[in-house]
CSV table of C-alpha atoms in Angstrom, one decimal:
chain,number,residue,atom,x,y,z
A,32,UNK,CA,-16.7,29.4,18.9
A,33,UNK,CA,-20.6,29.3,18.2
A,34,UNK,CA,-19.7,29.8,14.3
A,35,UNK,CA,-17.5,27.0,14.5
A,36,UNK,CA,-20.0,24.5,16.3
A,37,UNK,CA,-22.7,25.3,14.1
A,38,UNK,CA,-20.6,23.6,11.4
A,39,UNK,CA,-20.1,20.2,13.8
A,40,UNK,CA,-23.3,18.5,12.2
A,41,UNK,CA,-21.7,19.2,8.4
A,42,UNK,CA,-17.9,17.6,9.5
A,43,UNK,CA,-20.3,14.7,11.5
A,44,UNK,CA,-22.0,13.8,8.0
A,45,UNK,CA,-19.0,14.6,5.9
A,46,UNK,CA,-17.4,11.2,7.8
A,47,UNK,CA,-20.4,9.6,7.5
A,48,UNK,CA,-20.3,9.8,3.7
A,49,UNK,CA,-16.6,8.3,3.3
A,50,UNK,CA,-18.1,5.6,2.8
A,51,UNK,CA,-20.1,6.8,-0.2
A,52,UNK,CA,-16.9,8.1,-1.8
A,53,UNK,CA,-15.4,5.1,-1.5
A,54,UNK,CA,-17.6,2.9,-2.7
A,55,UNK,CA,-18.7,5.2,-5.7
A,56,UNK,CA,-14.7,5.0,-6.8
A,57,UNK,CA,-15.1,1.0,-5.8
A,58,UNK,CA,-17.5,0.6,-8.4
A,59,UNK,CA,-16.8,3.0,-11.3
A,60,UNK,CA,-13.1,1.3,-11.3
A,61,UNK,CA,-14.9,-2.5,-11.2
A,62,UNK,CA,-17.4,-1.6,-14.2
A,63,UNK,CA,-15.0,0.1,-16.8
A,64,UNK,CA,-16.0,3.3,-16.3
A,65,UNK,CA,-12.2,5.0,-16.9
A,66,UNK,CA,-11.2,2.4,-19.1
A,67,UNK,CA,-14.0,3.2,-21.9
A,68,UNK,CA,-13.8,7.1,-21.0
A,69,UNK,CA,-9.6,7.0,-21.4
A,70,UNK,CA,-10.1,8.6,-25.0
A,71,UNK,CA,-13.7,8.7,-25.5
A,72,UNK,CA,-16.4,11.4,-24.9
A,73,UNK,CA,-19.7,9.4,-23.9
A,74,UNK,CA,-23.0,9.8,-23.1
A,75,UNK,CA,-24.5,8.1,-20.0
A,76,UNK,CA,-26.5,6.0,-23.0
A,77,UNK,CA,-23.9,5.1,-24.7
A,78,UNK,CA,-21.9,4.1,-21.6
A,79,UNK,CA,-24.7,2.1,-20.1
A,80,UNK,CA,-25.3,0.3,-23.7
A,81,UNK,CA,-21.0,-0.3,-23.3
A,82,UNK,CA,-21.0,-1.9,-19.6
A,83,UNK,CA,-24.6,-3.5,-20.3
A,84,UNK,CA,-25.4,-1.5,-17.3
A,85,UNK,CA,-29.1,0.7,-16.4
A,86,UNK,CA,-29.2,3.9,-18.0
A,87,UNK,CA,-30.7,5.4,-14.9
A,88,UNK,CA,-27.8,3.7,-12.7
A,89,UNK,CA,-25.5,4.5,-15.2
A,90,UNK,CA,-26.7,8.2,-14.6
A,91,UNK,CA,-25.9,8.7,-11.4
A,92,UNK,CA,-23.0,7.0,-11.1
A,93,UNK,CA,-21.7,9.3,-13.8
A,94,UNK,CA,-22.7,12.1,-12.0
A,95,UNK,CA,-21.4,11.5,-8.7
A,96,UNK,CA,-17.8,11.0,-10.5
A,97,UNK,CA,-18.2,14.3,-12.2
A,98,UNK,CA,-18.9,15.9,-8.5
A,99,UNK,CA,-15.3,13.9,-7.0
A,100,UNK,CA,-13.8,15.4,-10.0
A,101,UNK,CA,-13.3,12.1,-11.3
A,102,UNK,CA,-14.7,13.1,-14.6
A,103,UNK,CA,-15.6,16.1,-16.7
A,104,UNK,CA,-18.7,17.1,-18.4
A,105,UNK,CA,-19.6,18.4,-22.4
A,106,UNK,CA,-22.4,19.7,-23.8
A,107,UNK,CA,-23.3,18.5,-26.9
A,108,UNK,CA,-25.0,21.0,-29.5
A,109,UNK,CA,-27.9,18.5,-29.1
A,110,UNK,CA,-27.6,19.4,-25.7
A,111,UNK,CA,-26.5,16.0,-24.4
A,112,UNK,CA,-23.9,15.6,-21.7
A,113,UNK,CA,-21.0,13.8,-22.7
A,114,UNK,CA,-18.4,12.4,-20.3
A,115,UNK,CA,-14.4,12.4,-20.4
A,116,UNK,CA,-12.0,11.3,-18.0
A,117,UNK,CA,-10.6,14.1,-15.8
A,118,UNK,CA,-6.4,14.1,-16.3
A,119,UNK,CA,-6.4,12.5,-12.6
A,120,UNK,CA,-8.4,9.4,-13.4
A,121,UNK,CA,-5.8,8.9,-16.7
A,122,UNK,CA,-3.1,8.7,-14.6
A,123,UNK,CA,-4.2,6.9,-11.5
A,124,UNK,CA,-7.1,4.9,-12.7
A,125,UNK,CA,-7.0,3.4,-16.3
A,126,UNK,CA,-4.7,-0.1,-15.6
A,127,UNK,CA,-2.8,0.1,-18.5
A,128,UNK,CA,-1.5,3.5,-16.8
A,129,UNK,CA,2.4,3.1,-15.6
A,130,UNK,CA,1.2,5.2,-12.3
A,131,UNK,CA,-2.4,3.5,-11.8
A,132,UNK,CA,-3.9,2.4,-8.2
A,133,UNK,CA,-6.5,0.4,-9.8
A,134,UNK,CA,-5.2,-2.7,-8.7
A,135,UNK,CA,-5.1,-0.7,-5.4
A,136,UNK,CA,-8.6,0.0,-5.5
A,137,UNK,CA,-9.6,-3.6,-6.1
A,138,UNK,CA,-7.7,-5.1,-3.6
A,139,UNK,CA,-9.4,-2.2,-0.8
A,140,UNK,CA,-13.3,-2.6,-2.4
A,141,UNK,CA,-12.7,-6.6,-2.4
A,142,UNK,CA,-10.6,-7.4,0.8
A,143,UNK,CA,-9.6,-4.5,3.2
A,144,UNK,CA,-13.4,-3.4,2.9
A,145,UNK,CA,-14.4,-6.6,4.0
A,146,UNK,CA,-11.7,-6.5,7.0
A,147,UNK,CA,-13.2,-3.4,7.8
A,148,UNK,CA,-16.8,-4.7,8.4
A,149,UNK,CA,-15.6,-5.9,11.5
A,150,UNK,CA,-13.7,-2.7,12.9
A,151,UNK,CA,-15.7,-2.7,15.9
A,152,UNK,CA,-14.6,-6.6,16.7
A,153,UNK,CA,-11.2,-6.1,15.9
A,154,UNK,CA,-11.5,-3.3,18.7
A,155,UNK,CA,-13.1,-5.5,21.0
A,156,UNK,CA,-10.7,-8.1,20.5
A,157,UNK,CA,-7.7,-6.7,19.7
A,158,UNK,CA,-6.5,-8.6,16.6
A,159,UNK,CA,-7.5,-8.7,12.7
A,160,UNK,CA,-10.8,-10.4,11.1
A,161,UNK,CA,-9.4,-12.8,8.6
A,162,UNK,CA,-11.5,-15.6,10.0
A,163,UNK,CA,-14.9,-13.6,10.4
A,164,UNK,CA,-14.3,-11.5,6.6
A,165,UNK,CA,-12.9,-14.8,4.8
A,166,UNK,CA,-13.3,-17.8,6.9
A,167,UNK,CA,-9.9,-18.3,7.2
A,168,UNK,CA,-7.4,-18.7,10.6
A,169,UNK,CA,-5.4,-15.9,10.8
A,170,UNK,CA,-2.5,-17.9,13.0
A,171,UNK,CA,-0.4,-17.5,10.4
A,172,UNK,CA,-1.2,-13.8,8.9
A,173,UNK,CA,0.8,-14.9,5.8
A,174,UNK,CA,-1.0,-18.0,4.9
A,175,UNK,CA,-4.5,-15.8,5.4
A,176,UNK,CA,-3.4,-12.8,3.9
A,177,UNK,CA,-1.9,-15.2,0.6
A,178,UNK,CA,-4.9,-17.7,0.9
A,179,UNK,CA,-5.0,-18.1,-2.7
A,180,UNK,CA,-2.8,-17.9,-5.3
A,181,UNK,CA,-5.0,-15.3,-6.7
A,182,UNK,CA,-5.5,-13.3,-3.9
A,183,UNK,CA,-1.9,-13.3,-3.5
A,184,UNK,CA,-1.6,-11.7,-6.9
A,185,UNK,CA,-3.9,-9.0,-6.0
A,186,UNK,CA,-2.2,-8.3,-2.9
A,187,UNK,CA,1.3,-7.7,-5.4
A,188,UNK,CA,-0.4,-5.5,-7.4
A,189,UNK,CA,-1.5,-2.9,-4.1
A,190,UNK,CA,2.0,-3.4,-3.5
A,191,UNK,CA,3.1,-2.7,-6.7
A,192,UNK,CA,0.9,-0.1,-7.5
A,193,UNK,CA,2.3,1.8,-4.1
A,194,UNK,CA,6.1,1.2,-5.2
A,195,UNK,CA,5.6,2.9,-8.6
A,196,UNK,CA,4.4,5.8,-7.2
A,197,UNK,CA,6.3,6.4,-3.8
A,198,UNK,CA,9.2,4.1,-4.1
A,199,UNK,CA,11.3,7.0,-5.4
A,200,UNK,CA,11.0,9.3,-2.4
A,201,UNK,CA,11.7,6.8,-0.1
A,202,UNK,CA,14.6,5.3,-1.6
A,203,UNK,CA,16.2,8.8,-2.2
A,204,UNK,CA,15.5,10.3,1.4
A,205,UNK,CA,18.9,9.4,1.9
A,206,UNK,CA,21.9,9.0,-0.3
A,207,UNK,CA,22.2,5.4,-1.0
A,208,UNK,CA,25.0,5.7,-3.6
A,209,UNK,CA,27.3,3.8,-0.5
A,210,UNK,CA,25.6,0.9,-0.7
A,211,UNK,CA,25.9,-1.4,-3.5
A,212,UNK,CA,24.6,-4.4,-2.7
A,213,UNK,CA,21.1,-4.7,-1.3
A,214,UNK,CA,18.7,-7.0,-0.1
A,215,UNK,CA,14.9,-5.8,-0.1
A,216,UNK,CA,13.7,-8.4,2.5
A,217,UNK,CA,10.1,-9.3,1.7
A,218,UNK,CA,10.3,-7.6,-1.9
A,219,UNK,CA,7.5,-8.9,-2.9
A,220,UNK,CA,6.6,-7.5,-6.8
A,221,UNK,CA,10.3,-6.6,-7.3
A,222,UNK,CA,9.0,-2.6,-8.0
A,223,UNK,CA,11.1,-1.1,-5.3
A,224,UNK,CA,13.8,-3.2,-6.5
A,225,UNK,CA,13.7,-1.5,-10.2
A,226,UNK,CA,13.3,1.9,-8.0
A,227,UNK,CA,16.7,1.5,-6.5
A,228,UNK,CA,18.3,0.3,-9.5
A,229,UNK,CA,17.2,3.3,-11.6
A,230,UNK,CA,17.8,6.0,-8.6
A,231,UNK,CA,21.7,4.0,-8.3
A,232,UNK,CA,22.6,2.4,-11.4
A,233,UNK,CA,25.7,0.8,-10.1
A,234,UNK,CA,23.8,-0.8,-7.7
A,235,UNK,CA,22.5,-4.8,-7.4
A,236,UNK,CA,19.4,-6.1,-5.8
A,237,UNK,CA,18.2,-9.4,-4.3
A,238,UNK,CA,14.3,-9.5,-3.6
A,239,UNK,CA,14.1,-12.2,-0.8
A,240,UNK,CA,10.4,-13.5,-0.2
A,241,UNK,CA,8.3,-16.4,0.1
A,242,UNK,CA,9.0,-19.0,-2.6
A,243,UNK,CA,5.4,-18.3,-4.2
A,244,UNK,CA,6.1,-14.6,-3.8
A,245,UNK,CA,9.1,-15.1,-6.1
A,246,UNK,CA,7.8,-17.3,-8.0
A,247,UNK,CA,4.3,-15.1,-9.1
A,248,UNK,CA,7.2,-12.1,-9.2
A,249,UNK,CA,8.8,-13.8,-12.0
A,250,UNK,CA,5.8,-15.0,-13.7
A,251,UNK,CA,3.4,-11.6,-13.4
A,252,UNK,CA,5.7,-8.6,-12.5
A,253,UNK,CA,9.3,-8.9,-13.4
A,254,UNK,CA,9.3,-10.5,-17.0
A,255,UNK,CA,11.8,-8.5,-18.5
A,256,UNK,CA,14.8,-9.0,-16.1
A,257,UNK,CA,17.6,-6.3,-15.4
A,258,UNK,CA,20.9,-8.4,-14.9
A,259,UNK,CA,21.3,-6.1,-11.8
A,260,UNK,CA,18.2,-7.3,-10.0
A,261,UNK,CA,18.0,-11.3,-8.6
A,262,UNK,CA,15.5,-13.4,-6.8
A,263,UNK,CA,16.3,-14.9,-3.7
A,264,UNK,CA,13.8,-17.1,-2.2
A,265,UNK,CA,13.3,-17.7,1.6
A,266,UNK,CA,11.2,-16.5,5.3
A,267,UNK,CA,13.5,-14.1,6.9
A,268,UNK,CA,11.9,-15.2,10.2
A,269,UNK,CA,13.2,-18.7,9.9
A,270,UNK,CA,16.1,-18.4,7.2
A,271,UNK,CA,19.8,-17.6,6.2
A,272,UNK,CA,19.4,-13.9,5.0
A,273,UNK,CA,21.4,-12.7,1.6
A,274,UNK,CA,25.0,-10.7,2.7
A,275,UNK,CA,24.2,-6.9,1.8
A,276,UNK,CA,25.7,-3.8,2.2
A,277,UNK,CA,22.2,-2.6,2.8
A,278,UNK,CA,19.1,-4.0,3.5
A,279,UNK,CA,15.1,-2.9,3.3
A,280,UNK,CA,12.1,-3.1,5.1
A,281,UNK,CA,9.4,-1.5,2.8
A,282,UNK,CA,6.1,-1.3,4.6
A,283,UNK,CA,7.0,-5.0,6.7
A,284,UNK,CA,7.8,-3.5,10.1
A,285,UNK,CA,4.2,-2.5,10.8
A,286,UNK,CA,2.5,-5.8,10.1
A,287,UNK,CA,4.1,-7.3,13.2
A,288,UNK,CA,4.2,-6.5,17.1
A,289,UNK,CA,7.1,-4.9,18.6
A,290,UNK,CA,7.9,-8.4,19.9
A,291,UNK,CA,8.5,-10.0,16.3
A,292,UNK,CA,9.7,-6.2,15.0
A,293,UNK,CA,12.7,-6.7,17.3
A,294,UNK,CA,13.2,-10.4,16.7
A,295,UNK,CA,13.4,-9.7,12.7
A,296,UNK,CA,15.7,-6.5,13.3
A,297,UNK,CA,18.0,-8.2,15.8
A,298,UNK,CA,18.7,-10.6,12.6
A,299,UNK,CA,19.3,-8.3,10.0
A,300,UNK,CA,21.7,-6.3,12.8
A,301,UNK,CA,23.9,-9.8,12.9
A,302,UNK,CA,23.7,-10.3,9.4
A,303,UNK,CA,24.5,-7.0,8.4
A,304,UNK,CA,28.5,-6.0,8.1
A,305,UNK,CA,30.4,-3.3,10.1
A,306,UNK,CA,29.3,0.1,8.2
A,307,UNK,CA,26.1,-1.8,6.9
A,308,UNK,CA,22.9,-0.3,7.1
A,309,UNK,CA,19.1,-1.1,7.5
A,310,UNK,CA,16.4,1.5,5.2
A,311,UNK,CA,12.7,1.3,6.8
A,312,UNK,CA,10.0,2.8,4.6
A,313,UNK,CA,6.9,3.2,6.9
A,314,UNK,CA,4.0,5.7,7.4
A,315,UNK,CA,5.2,7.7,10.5
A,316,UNK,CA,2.9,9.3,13.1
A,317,UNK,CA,3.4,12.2,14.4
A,318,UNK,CA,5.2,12.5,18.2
A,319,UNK,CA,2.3,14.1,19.6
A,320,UNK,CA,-0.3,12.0,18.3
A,321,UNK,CA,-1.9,14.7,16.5
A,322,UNK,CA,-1.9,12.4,13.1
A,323,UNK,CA,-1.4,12.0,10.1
A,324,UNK,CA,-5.0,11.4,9.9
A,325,UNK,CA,-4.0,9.0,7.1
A,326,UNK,CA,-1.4,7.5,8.7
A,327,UNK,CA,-3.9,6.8,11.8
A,328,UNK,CA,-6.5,5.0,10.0
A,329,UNK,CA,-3.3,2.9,8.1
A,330,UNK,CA,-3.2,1.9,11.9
A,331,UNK,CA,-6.7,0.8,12.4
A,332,UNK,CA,-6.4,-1.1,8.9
A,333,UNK,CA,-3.4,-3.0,10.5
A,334,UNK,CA,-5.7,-3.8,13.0
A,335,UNK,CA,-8.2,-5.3,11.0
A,336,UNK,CA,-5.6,-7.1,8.9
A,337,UNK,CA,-2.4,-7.8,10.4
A,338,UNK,CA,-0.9,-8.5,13.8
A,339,UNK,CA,1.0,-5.1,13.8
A,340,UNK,CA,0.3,-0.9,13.5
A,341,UNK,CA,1.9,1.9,12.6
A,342,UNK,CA,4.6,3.8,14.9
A,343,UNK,CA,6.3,6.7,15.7
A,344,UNK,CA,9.8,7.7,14.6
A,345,UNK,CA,10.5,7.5,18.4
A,346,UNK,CA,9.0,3.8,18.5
A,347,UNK,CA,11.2,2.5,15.8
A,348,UNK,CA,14.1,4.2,17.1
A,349,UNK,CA,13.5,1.9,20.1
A,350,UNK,CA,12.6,-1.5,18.2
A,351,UNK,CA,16.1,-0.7,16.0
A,352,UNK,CA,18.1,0.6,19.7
A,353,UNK,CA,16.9,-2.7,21.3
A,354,UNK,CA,18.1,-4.8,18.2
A,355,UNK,CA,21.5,-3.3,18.1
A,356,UNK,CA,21.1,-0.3,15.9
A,357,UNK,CA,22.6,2.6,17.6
A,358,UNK,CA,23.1,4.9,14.7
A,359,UNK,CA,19.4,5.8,13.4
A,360,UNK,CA,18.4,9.2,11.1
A,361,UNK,CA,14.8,10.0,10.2
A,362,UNK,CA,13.6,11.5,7.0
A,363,UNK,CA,9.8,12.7,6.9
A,364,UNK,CA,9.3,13.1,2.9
A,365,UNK,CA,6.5,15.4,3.1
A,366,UNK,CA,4.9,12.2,0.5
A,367,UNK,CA,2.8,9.3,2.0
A,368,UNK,CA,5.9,7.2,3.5
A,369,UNK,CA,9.0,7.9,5.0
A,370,UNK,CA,12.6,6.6,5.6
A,371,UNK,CA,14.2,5.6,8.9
A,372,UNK,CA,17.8,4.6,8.3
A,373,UNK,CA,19.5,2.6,10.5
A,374,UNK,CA,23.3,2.3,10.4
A,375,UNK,CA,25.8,-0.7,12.1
C-alpha cells in the first residue's frame, strides 16, 4: 500500500499533462507536420524551412512527437536526425488517409477544446457552453452546434472520420441480413450508410437529416452515389419518418435528455412495422459505474456540448421499454461503440 501511494504524485501529474499531449497532436496535425513526413525523411531544418516555422520550435515539437510515438527518428552519417512518420500517424493522421481522424482532431483542437474551457461552468450549471465558447444561444443545440455552414462541415467530417473506422463493428454486432430496408435517422455524412451497404449488399439506405445536412452530404461526402443508398431530407423530431424495416440511431441518443430520448423513440416504435427493429450505436458505461474511463469523459464532453450524456445498457433498456420496445439485446464490441438492438 505505501509502494503504491508513493506513485500518487506521478498518476496526479500524468492527468495534469493530458493536456500537453493533446495539444502537442492539436498542433503537429494543424502545421503539416504528417502531411510532409508521409514519405519524406526530414530534418527539423528542413521541416521548419517547409512550414516556415522556428527551427528551435520546430525542434521540440518534433521531439515531443517522437516521445508519443508519433514519429521515428534516423541518424544521418552526418549525424543529423531525420524524421519519418511512424506507421500509426500514416494511417490515422495524413487526410488523404481512407482511415484518418485528422478532421477529428481539428474539430476537438478548434471546438470541443473550446467547450471544454468552461467544464467547471458547465458543472455549475448543468448544461453546455455554446454561448460562453462561441457566443452563440444554445436553445436550439442544432442551430449552435451547425452555426455555420463551415462549421457544419467540420462537424461531418468527426463524424465521418468515426464511421470509417468503427461503423463496421457496430453495424455487424448483430446480423442485419433481415433487414432490407433502412433508415439511418440523422445520417449525417452518409459513411455508416456505405458501411451497411458493403456489410449487406442486398440492402437499401435512406440517410434522413437536416436539409443542409443532406444537402453538404451530397456536395462534400457522397459524390459518387451507390443506387442502393438515397437522401431523404427532414427533423425526425417534427416530421413524417421514411418506412423501414430497420432503422439507426448512430451516436444521436446521447445528445438529448431522457425526456426527448423517449419522445424520438416513441416515434420510430409507431413508425416502425410489426417485426421491425431499432439499431442504437452508443458508447456504453459500464453497470457499476466503474467506466469506461473514455466513455465517462464522452459524458462530460456531452455536457459541455449538448443537452444529453452517455448511458448505461440498463438506461437505454428503459428509454426503449418506456417507448414501446419490449424486445431489446445488447452487444458490447470490445471497440469504442456498441450496439443496442431493439426489436417491435
Amino acid at each position: 500500500m505505501a509502494e503504491e501511494a508513493e506513485l500518487y504524485p506521478k498518476k496526479i501529474l500524468e492527468y495534469m499533462e493530458g493536456f500537453l499531449v493533446s495539444k502537442t497532436l492539436f498542433s503537429a496535425c494543424e502545421l503539416g507536420v504528417f502531411e510532409l513526413l508521409q514519405s519524406a525523411c526530414l530534418s527539423a531544418g528542413q521541416v521548419s524551412a517547409a512550414l516556415s516555422t522556428s527551427v528551435d520550435g520546430t525542434e521540440r515539437l518534433l521531439s515531443a512527437c517522437v516521445g508519443l510515438q508519433l514519429l521515428n527518428t534516423h541518424t544521418h552519417t552526418d549525424r543529423t536526425v531525420l524524421y519519418s512518420n511512424t506507421e500509426m500517424s500514416n494511417v490515422f493522421l495524413v487526410k488523404s488517409s481512407p482511415k484518418s481522424l485528422y478532421h477529428s482532431i481539428e474539430y476537438s483542437s478548434r471546438t470541443i477544446y473550446l467547450c471544454w474551457h468552461y467544464l467547471s461552468d458547465a458543472v455549475r450549471d448543468g448544461k453546455n457552453q455554446y454561448e460562453k465558447a462561441f457566443g452563440v444561444n444554445s436553445k436550439d443545440l442544432f442551430e449552435a452546434l451547425y452555426r455555420s455552414d463551415d462549421e457544419m462541415v467540420k462537424f461531418m467530417h468527426l463524424m465521418n472520420s468515426v464511421w470509417n473506422i468503427c461503423g463496421r463493428d457496430v453495424i455487424t454486432a448483430f446480423d442485419l441480413t433481415p433487414y432490407k430496408t433502412i433508415c439511418d435517422l440523422g445520417g449525417c455524412s452518409g459513411a455508416l450508410a456505405k458501411q451497411c451497404v458493403s456489410a449487406y449488399p442486398e440492402s437499401s439506405v435512406t440517410i434522413f437529416d437536416l436539409p443542409r445536412v443532406v444537402q453538404n452530404s451530397q456536395k462534400h461526402f457522397m459524390t459518387d452515389q451507390d443506387p442502393r443508398i438515397a437522401f431523404c431530407e427532414g427533423d425526425f423530431f417534427k416530421d413524417e419518418l421514411p418506412q423501414a424495416d430497420l432503422y439507426i440511431l448512430a451516436r444521436i441518443l446521447h445528445d438529448w435528455t431522457d425526456q426527448r430520448s423517449v419522445e424520438l423513440l416513441t416515434k420510430i416504435y409507431q413508425s416502425c412495422r410489426p417485426g421491425g427493429a431499432l439499431l442504437l450505436a452508443e458508447a456504453l458505461l459500464h453497470e457499476d459505474d466503474s467506466g469506461p474511463l473514455t466513455v465517462q469523459l464522452y459524458s462530460l464532453n456531452m455536457l459541455v456540448q449538448t443537452e444529453g450524456r452517455e448511458r448505461k445498457a440498463s438506461e437505454y433498456t428503459r428509454l426503449l421499454n418506456a417507448a414501446g420496445f419490449t424486445h431489446v439485446h445488447t452487444h458490447t464490441t470490445g471497440k469504442i461503440y456498441d450496439a443496442v438492438l431493439a426489436i417491435k
